[in-house]
Amino acid sequence: MSEIRNVIVIGSGPAGYTAALYTARANLKPLVFGGAIFVGGSLTTTTEVENFPGFPEGIDGPVLMENMRAQAERFGAEIVEDDIVSVDLTGEVKEVTDSAGTVHRARAVIVATGSGYRKLGLPNEEEL
């Protein structure tokens, strides 16, 4: 059976990295699952982020996400580029299973999987 961690964070967008940063600074040694393909959330494909606090002139999305990841890692967050395929949040010890079938256990799980863009249902919307 795997070790019981203090906290597991699922997601690597701004919310996931912020959770990782704060839990790492609290010395909780978070394990972060960022996804196998799309690490860093949807901001990694955004060229200009103008509504993020602290950047009055805006910042490039991928740069912002790289900075957030580096800051979380600086304080001890362990970031894994893998998907979580199932979760069991019942009981005192929570369990998450990665794509290889490995079960990871923690006292707390923070789900920060982000959001998706709402589609309008227009013809040829994917092409636009």
PDB file of C-alpha atoms in Angstrom:
ATOM      1  CA  MET A   1       0.000   0.000   0.000  1.00  0.00           C
ATOM      2  CA  SER A   2       1.310   3.478  -0.849  1.00  0.00           C
ATOM      3  CA  GLU A   3       2.280   6.050   1.752  1.00  0.00           C
ATOM      4  CA  ILE A   4      -0.436   8.346   3.043  1.00  0.00           C
ATOM      5  CA  ARG A   5       0.298  11.896   1.954  1.00  0.00           C
ATOM      6  CA  ASN A   6      -1.104  15.034   3.495  1.00  0.00           C
ATOM      7  CA  VAL A   7      -2.630  16.384   0.293  1.00  0.00           C
ATOM      8  CA  ILE A   8      -3.049  15.554  -3.373  1.00  0.00           C
ATOM      9  CA  VAL A   9      -3.964  18.274  -5.875  1.00  0.00           C
ATOM     10  CA  ILE A  10      -5.674  17.291  -9.122  1.00  0.00           C
ATOM     11  CA  GLY A  11      -5.146  19.972 -11.759  1.00  0.00           C
ATOM     12  CA  SER A  12      -2.364  22.251 -12.924  1.00  0.00           C
ATOM     13  CA  GLY A  13      -4.108  25.442 -13.910  1.00  0.00           C
ATOM     14  CA  PRO A  14      -3.998  28.607 -11.807  1.00  0.00           C
ATOM     15  CA  ALA A  15      -6.170  27.097  -9.054  1.00  0.00           C
ATOM     16  CA  GLY A  16      -4.167  23.863  -8.930  1.00  0.00           C
ATOM     17  CA  TYR A  17      -0.815  25.611  -8.803  1.00  0.00           C
ATOM     18  CA  THR A  18      -2.105  28.082  -6.211  1.00  0.00           C
ATOM     19  CA  ALA A  19      -3.299  25.186  -4.046  1.00  0.00           C
ATOM     20  CA  ALA A  20       0.080  23.513  -4.548  1.00  0.00           C
ATOM     21  CA  LEU A  21       1.926  26.693  -3.590  1.00  0.00           C
ATOM     22  CA  TYR A  22      -0.020  27.308  -0.391  1.00  0.00           C
ATOM     23  CA  THR A  23       0.025  23.688   0.769  1.00  0.00           C
ATOM     24  CA  ALA A  24       3.745  23.429  -0.009  1.00  0.00           C
ATOM     25  CA  ARG A  25       4.457  26.620   1.954  1.00  0.00           C
ATOM     26  CA  ALA A  26       2.551  25.036   4.847  1.00  0.00           C
ATOM     27  CA  ASN A  27       5.018  22.117   4.595  1.00  0.00           C
ATOM     28  CA  LEU A  28       2.282  19.655   3.595  1.00  0.00           C
ATOM     29  CA  LYS A  29       4.370  18.297   0.678  1.00  0.00           C
ATOM     30  CA  PRO A  30       1.588  18.201  -1.929  1.00  0.00           C
ATOM     31  CA  LEU A  31       1.537  15.733  -4.787  1.00  0.00           C
ATOM     32  CA  VAL A  32       0.093  17.461  -7.861  1.00  0.00           C
ATOM     33  CA  PHE A  33      -1.338  15.603 -10.847  1.00  0.00           C
ATOM     34  CA  GLY A  34      -1.176  18.006 -13.755  1.00  0.00           C
ATOM     35  CA  GLY A  35      -2.460  15.781 -16.540  1.00  0.00           C
ATOM     36  CA  ALA A  36      -0.593  13.674 -19.069  1.00  0.00           C
ATOM     37  CA  ILE A  37      -1.111  15.928 -22.079  1.00  0.00           C
ATOM     38  CA  PHE A  38      -2.391  19.340 -21.052  1.00  0.00           C
ATOM     39  CA  VAL A  39      -0.223  20.395 -18.087  1.00  0.00           C
ATOM     40  CA  GLY A  40      -0.791  23.981 -17.012  1.00  0.00           C
ATOM     41  CA  GLY A  41      -4.441  24.362 -17.886  1.00  0.00           C
ATOM     42  CA  SER A  42      -6.046  26.344 -20.664  1.00  0.00           C
ATOM     43  CA  LEU A  43      -3.848  29.379 -19.991  1.00  0.00           C
ATOM     44  CA  THR A  44      -0.989  27.534 -21.686  1.00  0.00           C
ATOM     45  CA  THR A  45      -2.738  28.227 -24.998  1.00  0.00           C
ATOM     46  CA  THR A  46      -3.636  31.842 -24.226  1.00  0.00           C
ATOM     47  CA  THR A  47      -1.314  34.380 -25.767  1.00  0.00           C
ATOM     48  CA  GLU A  48      -2.263  37.394 -23.686  1.00  0.00           C
ATOM     49  CA  VAL A  49      -3.644  37.298 -20.146  1.00  0.00           C
ATOM     50  CA  GLU A  50      -4.770  40.770 -19.102  1.00  0.00           C
ATOM     51  CA  ASN A  51      -6.914  40.000 -16.067  1.00  0.00           C
ATOM     52  CA  PHE A  52      -4.448  38.235 -13.763  1.00  0.00           C
ATOM     53  CA  PRO A  53      -3.548  40.233 -10.637  1.00  0.00           C
ATOM     54  CA  GLY A  54      -0.038  41.611 -10.490  1.00  0.00           C
ATOM     55  CA  PHE A  55       0.490  42.063 -14.216  1.00  0.00           C
ATOM     56  CA  PRO A  56      -0.973  45.458 -15.158  1.00  0.00           C
ATOM     57  CA  GLU A  57       0.405  45.202 -18.695  1.00  0.00           C
ATOM     58  CA  GLY A  58      -0.652  41.568 -19.081  1.00  0.00           C
ATOM     59  CA  ILE A  59       1.457  38.427 -19.398  1.00  0.00           C
ATOM     60  CA  ASP A  60       1.794  35.591 -21.878  1.00  0.00           C
ATOM     61  CA  GLY A  61      -0.264  32.586 -20.704  1.00  0.00           C
ATOM     62  CA  PRO A  62       2.470  29.939 -21.009  1.00  0.00           C
ATOM     63  CA  VAL A  63       4.952  32.199 -19.193  1.00  0.00           C
ATOM     64  CA  LEU A  64       2.477  32.751 -16.361  1.00  0.00           C
ATOM     65  CA  MET A  65       1.891  29.022 -15.978  1.00  0.00           C
ATOM     66  CA  GLU A  66       5.624  28.216 -16.086  1.00  0.00           C
ATOM     67  CA  ASN A  67       6.196  30.798 -13.340  1.00  0.00           C
ATOM     68  CA  MET A  68       3.382  29.381 -11.206  1.00  0.00           C
ATOM     69  CA  ARG A  69       4.735  25.846 -11.577  1.00  0.00           C
ATOM     70  CA  ALA A  70       8.282  26.937 -10.705  1.00  0.00           C
ATOM     71  CA  GLN A  71       7.058  28.780  -7.629  1.00  0.00           C
ATOM     72  CA  ALA A  72       5.076  25.769  -6.379  1.00  0.00           C
ATOM     73  CA  GLU A  73       8.056  23.471  -6.975  1.00  0.00           C
ATOM     74  CA  ARG A  74      10.382  25.908  -5.210  1.00  0.00           C
ATOM     75  CA  PHE A  75       8.430  25.360  -2.010  1.00  0.00           C
ATOM     76  CA  GLY A  76       8.341  21.574  -2.358  1.00  0.00           C
ATOM     77  CA  ALA A  77       5.319  20.656  -4.465  1.00  0.00           C
ATOM     78  CA  GLU A  78       5.866  17.433  -6.401  1.00  0.00           C
ATOM     79  CA  ILE A  79       4.259  17.729  -9.833  1.00  0.00           C
ATOM     80  CA  VAL A  80       3.460  14.605 -11.842  1.00  0.00           C
ATOM     81  CA  GLU A  81       2.437  14.796 -15.489  1.00  0.00           C
ATOM     82  CA  ASP A  82      -0.192  12.075 -15.382  1.00  0.00           C
ATOM     83  CA  ASP A  83      -3.966  11.750 -15.441  1.00  0.00           C
ATOM     84  CA  ILE A  84      -6.176  10.693 -12.574  1.00  0.00           C
ATOM     85  CA  VAL A  85      -8.723   8.163 -13.787  1.00  0.00           C
ATOM     86  CA  SER A  86     -10.702   7.599 -10.589  1.00  0.00           C
ATOM     87  CA  VAL A  87     -11.144   9.036  -7.117  1.00  0.00           C
ATOM     88  CA  ASP A  88     -12.567   7.702  -3.874  1.00  0.00           C
ATOM     89  CA  LEU A  89     -13.198  10.533  -1.449  1.00  0.00           C
ATOM     90  CA  THR A  90     -15.003   8.454   1.160  1.00  0.00           C
ATOM     91  CA  GLY A  91     -13.397   7.767   4.488  1.00  0.00           C
ATOM     92  CA  GLU A  92     -10.618   9.507   6.353  1.00  0.00           C
ATOM     93  CA  VAL A  93      -7.976   8.506   3.796  1.00  0.00           C
ATOM     94  CA  LYS A  94      -8.821   9.463   0.210  1.00  0.00           C
ATOM     95  CA  GLU A  95      -7.599   7.508  -2.821  1.00  0.00           C
ATOM     96  CA  VAL A  96      -6.866   8.604  -6.377  1.00  0.00           C
ATOM     97  CA  THR A  97      -5.804   6.270  -9.165  1.00  0.00           C
ATOM     98  CA  ASP A  98      -3.475   7.371 -11.953  1.00  0.00           C
ATOM     99  CA  SER A  99      -3.499   6.191 -15.565  1.00  0.00           C
ATOM    100  CA  ALA A 100      -1.110   3.313 -14.778  1.00  0.00           C
ATOM    101  CA  GLY A 101      -3.477   2.023 -12.096  1.00  0.00           C
ATOM    102  CA  THR A 102      -1.333   3.148  -9.168  1.00  0.00           C
ATOM    103  CA  VAL A 103      -3.383   4.173  -6.151  1.00  0.00           C
ATOM    104  CA  HIS A 104      -2.212   7.276  -4.285  1.00  0.00           C
ATOM    105  CA  ARG A 105      -3.551   7.989  -0.805  1.00  0.00           C
ATOM    106  CA  ALA A 106      -3.915  11.268   1.077  1.00  0.00           C
ATOM    107  CA  ARG A 107      -5.728  12.831   3.986  1.00  0.00           C
ATOM    108  CA  ALA A 108      -7.092  15.538   1.666  1.00  0.00           C
ATOM    109  CA  VAL A 109      -7.679  15.887  -2.071  1.00  0.00           C
ATOM    110  CA  ILE A 110      -8.068  19.260  -3.751  1.00  0.00           C
ATOM    111  CA  VAL A 111      -9.882  19.029  -7.078  1.00  0.00           C
ATOM    112  CA  ALA A 112      -8.875  21.964  -9.288  1.00  0.00           C
ATOM    113  CA  THR A 113      -9.631  20.625 -12.737  1.00  0.00           C
ATOM    114  CA  GLY A 114     -10.637  23.954 -14.215  1.00  0.00           C
ATOM    115  CA  SER A 115     -13.357  24.706 -16.666  1.00  0.00           C
ATOM    116  CA  GLY A 116     -14.102  24.269 -20.308  1.00  0.00           C
ATOM    117  CA  TYR A 117     -15.157  26.824 -22.828  1.00  0.00           C
ATOM    118  CA  ARG A 118     -18.873  26.905 -23.460  1.00  0.00           C
ATOM    119  CA  LYS A 119     -19.747  26.133 -27.045  1.00  0.00           C
ATOM    120  CA  LEU A 120     -22.460  28.012 -28.872  1.00  0.00           C
ATOM    121  CA  GLY A 121     -23.551  25.135 -31.094  1.00  0.00           C
ATOM    122  CA  LEU A 122     -23.011  27.074 -34.312  1.00  0.00           C
ATOM    123  CA  PRO A 123     -22.278  25.412 -37.639  1.00  0.00           C
ATOM    124  CA  ASN A 124     -18.514  25.168 -38.262  1.00  0.00           C
ATOM    125  CA  GLU A 125     -17.792  26.362 -34.709  1.00  0.00           C
ATOM    126  CA  GLU A 126     -14.804  24.033 -34.373  1.00  0.00           C
ATOM    127  CA  GLU A 127     -13.217  25.499 -37.495  1.00  0.00           C
ATOM    128  CA  LEU A 128     -13.553  29.051 -36.220  1.00  0.00           C
TER     129      LEU A 128
END
